[in-house]
mmCIF file of C-alpha atoms in Angstrom:
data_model
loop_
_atom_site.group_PDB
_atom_site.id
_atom_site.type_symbol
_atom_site.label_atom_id
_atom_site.label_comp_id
_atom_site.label_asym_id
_atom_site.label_seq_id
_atom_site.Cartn_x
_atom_site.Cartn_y
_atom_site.Cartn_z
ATOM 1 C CA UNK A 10 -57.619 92.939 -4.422
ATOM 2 C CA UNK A 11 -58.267 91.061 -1.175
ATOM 3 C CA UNK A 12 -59.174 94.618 0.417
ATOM 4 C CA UNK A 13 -61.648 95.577 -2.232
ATOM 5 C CA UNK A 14 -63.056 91.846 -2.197
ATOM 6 C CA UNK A 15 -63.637 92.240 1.607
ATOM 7 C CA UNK A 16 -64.975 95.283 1.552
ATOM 8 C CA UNK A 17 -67.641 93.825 -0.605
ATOM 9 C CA UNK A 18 -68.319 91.077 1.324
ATOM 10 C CA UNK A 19 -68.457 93.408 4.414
ATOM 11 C CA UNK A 20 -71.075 95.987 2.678
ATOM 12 C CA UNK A 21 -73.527 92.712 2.144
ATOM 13 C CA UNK A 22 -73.114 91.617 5.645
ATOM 14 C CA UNK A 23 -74.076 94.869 6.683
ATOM 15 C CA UNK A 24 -77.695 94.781 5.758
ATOM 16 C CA UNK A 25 -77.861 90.940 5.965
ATOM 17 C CA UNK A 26 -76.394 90.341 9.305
ATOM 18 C CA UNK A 27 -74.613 93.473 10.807
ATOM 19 C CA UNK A 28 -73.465 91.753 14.289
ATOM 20 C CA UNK A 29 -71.617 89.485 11.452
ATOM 21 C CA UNK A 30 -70.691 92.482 10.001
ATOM 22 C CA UNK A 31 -69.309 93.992 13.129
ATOM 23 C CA UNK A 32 -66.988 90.595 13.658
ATOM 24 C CA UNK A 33 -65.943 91.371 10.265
ATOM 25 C CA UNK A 34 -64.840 94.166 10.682
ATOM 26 C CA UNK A 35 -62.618 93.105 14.035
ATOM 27 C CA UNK A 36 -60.934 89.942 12.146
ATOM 28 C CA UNK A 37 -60.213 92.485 9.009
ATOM 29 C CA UNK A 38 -58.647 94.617 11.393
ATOM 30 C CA UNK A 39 -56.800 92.042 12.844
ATOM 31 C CA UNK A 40 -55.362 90.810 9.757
ATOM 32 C CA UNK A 41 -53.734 94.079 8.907
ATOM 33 C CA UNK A 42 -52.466 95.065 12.571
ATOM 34 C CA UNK A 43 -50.553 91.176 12.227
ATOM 35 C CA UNK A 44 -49.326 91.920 9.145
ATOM 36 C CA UNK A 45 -47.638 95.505 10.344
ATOM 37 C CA UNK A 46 -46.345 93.865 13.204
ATOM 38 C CA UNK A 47 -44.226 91.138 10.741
ATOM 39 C CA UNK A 48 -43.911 92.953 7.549
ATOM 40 C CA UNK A 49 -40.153 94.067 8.148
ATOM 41 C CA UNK A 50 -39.089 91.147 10.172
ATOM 42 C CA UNK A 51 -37.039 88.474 7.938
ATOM 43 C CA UNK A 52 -38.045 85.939 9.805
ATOM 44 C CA UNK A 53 -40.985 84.657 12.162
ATOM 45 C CA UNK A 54 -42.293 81.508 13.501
ATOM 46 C CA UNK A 55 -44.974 79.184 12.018
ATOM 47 C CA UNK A 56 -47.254 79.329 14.695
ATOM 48 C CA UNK A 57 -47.387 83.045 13.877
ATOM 49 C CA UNK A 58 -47.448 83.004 10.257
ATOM 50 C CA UNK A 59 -50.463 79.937 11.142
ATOM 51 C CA UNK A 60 -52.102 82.224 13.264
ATOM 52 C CA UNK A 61 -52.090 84.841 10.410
ATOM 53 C CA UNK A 62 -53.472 82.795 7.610
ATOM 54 C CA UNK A 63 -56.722 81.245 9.908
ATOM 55 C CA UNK A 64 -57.455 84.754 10.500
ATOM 56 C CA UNK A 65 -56.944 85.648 6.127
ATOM 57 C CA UNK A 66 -58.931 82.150 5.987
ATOM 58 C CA UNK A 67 -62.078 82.765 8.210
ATOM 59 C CA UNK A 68 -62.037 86.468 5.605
ATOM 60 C CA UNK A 69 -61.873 84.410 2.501
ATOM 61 C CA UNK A 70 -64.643 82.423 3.865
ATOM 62 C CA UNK A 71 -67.329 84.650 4.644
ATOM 63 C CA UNK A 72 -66.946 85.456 0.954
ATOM 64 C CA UNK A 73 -66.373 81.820 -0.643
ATOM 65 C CA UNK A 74 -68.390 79.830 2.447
ATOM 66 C CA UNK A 75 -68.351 76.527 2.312
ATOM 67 C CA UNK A 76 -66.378 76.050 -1.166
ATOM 68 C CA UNK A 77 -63.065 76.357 0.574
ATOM 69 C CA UNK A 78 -61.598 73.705 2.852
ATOM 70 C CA UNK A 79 -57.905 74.424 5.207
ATOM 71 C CA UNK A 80 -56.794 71.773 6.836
ATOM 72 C CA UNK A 81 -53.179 71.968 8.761
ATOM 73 C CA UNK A 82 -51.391 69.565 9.991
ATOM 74 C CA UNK A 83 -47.797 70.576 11.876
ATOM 75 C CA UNK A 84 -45.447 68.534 14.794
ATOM 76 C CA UNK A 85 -44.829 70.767 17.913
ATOM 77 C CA UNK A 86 -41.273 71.247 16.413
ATOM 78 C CA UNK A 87 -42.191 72.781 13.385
ATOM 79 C CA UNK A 88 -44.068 75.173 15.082
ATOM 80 C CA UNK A 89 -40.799 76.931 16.670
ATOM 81 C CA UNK A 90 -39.056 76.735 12.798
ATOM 82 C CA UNK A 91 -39.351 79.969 11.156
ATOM 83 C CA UNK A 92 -40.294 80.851 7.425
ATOM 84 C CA UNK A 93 -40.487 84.641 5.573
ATOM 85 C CA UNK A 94 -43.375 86.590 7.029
ATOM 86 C CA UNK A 95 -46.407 85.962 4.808
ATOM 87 C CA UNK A 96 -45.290 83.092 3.082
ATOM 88 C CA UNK A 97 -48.343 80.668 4.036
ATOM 89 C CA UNK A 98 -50.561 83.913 3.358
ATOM 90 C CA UNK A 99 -49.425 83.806 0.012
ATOM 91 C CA UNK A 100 -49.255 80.300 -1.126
ATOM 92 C CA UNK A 101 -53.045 80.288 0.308
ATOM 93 C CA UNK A 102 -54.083 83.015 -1.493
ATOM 94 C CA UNK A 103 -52.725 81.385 -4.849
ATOM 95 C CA UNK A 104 -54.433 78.519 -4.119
ATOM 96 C CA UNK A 105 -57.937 80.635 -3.805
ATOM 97 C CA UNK A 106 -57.180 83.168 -6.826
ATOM 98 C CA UNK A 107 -56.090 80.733 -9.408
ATOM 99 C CA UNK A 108 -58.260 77.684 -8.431
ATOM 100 C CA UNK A 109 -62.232 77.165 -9.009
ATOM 101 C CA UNK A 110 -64.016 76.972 -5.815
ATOM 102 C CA UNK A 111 -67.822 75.183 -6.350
ATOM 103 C CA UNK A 112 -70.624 73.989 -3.617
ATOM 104 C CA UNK A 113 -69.887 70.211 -5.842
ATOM 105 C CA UNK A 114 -65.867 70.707 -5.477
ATOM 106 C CA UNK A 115 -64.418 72.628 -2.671
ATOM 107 C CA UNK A 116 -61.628 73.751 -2.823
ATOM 108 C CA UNK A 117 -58.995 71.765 -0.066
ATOM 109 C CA UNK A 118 -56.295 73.556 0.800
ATOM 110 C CA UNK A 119 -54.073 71.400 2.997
ATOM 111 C CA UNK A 120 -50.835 72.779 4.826
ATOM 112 C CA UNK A 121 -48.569 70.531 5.994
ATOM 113 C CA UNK A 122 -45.209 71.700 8.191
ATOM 114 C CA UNK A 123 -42.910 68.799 9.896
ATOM 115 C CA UNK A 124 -39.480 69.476 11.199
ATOM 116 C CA UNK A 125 -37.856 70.565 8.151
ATOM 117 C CA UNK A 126 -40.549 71.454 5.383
ATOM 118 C CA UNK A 127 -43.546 72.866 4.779
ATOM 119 C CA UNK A 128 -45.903 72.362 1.782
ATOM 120 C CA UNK A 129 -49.027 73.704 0.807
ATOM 121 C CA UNK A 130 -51.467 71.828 -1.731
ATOM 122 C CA UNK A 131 -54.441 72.381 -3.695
ATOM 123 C CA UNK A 132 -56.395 70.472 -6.566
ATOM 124 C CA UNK A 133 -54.779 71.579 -9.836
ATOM 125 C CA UNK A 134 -58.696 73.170 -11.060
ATOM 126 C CA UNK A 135 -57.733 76.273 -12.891
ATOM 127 C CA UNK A 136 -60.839 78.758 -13.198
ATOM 128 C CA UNK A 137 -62.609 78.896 -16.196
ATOM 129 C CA UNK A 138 -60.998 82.794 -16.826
ATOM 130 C CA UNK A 139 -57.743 83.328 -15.635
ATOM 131 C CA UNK A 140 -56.743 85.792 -12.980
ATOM 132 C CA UNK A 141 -54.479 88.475 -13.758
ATOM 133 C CA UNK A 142 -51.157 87.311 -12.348
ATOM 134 C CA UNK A 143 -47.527 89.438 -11.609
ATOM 135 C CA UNK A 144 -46.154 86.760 -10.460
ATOM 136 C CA UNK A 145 -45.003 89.128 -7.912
ATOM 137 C CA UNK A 146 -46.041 86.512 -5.181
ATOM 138 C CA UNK A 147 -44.216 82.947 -5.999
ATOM 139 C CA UNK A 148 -41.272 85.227 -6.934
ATOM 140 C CA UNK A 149 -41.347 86.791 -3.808
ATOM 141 C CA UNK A 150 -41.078 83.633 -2.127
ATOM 142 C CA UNK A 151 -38.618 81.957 -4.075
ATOM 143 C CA UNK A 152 -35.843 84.760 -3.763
ATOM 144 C CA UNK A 153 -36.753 85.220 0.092
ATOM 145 C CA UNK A 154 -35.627 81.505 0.559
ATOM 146 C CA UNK A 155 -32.626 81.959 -1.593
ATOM 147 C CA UNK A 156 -31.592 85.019 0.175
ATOM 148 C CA UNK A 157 -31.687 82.729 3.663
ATOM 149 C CA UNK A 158 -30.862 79.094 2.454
ATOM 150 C CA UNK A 159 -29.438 77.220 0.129
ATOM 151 C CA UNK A 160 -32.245 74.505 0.757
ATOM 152 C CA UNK A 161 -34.232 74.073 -2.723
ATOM 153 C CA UNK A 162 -38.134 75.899 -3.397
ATOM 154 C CA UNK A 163 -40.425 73.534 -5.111
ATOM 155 C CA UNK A 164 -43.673 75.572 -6.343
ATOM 156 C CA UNK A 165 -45.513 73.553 -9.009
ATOM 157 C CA UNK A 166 -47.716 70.747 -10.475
ATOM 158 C CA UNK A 167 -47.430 67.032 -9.468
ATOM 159 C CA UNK A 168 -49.868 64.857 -10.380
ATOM 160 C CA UNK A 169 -52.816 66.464 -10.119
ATOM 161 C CA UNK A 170 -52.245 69.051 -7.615
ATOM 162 C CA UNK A 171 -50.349 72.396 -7.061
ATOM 163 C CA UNK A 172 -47.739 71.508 -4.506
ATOM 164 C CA UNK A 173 -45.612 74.402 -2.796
ATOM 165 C CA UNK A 174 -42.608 73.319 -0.657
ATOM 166 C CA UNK A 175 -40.586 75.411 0.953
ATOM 167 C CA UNK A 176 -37.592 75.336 3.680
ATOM 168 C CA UNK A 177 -38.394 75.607 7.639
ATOM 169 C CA UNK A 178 -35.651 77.760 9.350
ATOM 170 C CA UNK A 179 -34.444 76.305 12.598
ATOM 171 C CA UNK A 180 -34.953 78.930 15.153
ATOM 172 C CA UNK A 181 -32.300 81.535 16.055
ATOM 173 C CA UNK A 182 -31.651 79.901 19.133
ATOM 174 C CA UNK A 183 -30.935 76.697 17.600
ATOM 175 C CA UNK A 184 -28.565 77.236 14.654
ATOM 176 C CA UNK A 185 -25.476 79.607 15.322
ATOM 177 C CA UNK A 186 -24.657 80.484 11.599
ATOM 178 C CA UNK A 187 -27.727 82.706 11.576
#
């Protein structure tokens, strides 16, 4: 789906702005060649999996503009913890298939990682038609973290948001049992 939607977005650039276009094309390729390089590692560090989703943002946003918001905040520790490769990419894709997005009401994601957690909220603003959903992606998550800690998945409403918390891994070098 994300593919075919930036293909799209990448055939309009190319009459409308093709030096646009051309960076498209290098962040697109960028995403994938990142996501080859983690796919069959269990584990990796935030300030990869960060690095990852920036680059799947600034492709969301040539499509959605200024409608969607990131903002991360993270201390300098949990930068070094480690989480399942692709699990921000997810939860921020969620967030952008299963949430209106309008010029009025952007849509804020905010990521949030301290030494031991990190969460990742949106406004609770389900679109108006519902997106075709597995499930395949929360799922995912939840018995990735189950397979590597006994530390508790929250992915849900609270209040009036969508709230995603999962467990930071200490690094490798720093816990013994792993």
């Amino acid at each position: 789906h994300f593919l075919f939607n930036s293909f799209n977005t990448l055939m309009g650039l190319i009459e409308e702005a093709p030096d646009k276009a051309v960076k498209h094309v290098e962040q697109l390729s960028d995403f994938f060649r990142e996501i080859l390089q983690v796919r069959d590692k269990e584990l990796i560090p935030l300030r990869e999996e960060l690095r990852l989703v920036d680059t799947y943002f600034f492709l969301e946003q040539r499509r959605f503009g200024e409608r969607i918001v990131l903002r991360t905040h993270s201390t300098r520790a949990a930068l070094d913890a480690e989480v399942p490769p692709l699990t921000v990419q997810l939860l921020v894709e969620n967030a952008l298939k299963h949430n209106r997005a309008t010029d009025d009401e952007p849509l804020v994601i905010t990521i949030e990682a301290n030494s031991d957690t990190l969460s990742v909220t949106n406004p609770f603003r389900p679109r108006d038609t519902a997106a075709r959903s597995t499930g395949f992606g929360i799922d995912s998550i939840r018995q990735r973290f189950a397979a590597i800690s006994s530390k508790t998945v929250f992915i849900g409403r609270e209040n009036d948001n969508f709230v995603a918390r999962v467990p930071l891994i200490p690094p490798a070098h720093e816990d013994p049992d792993r």
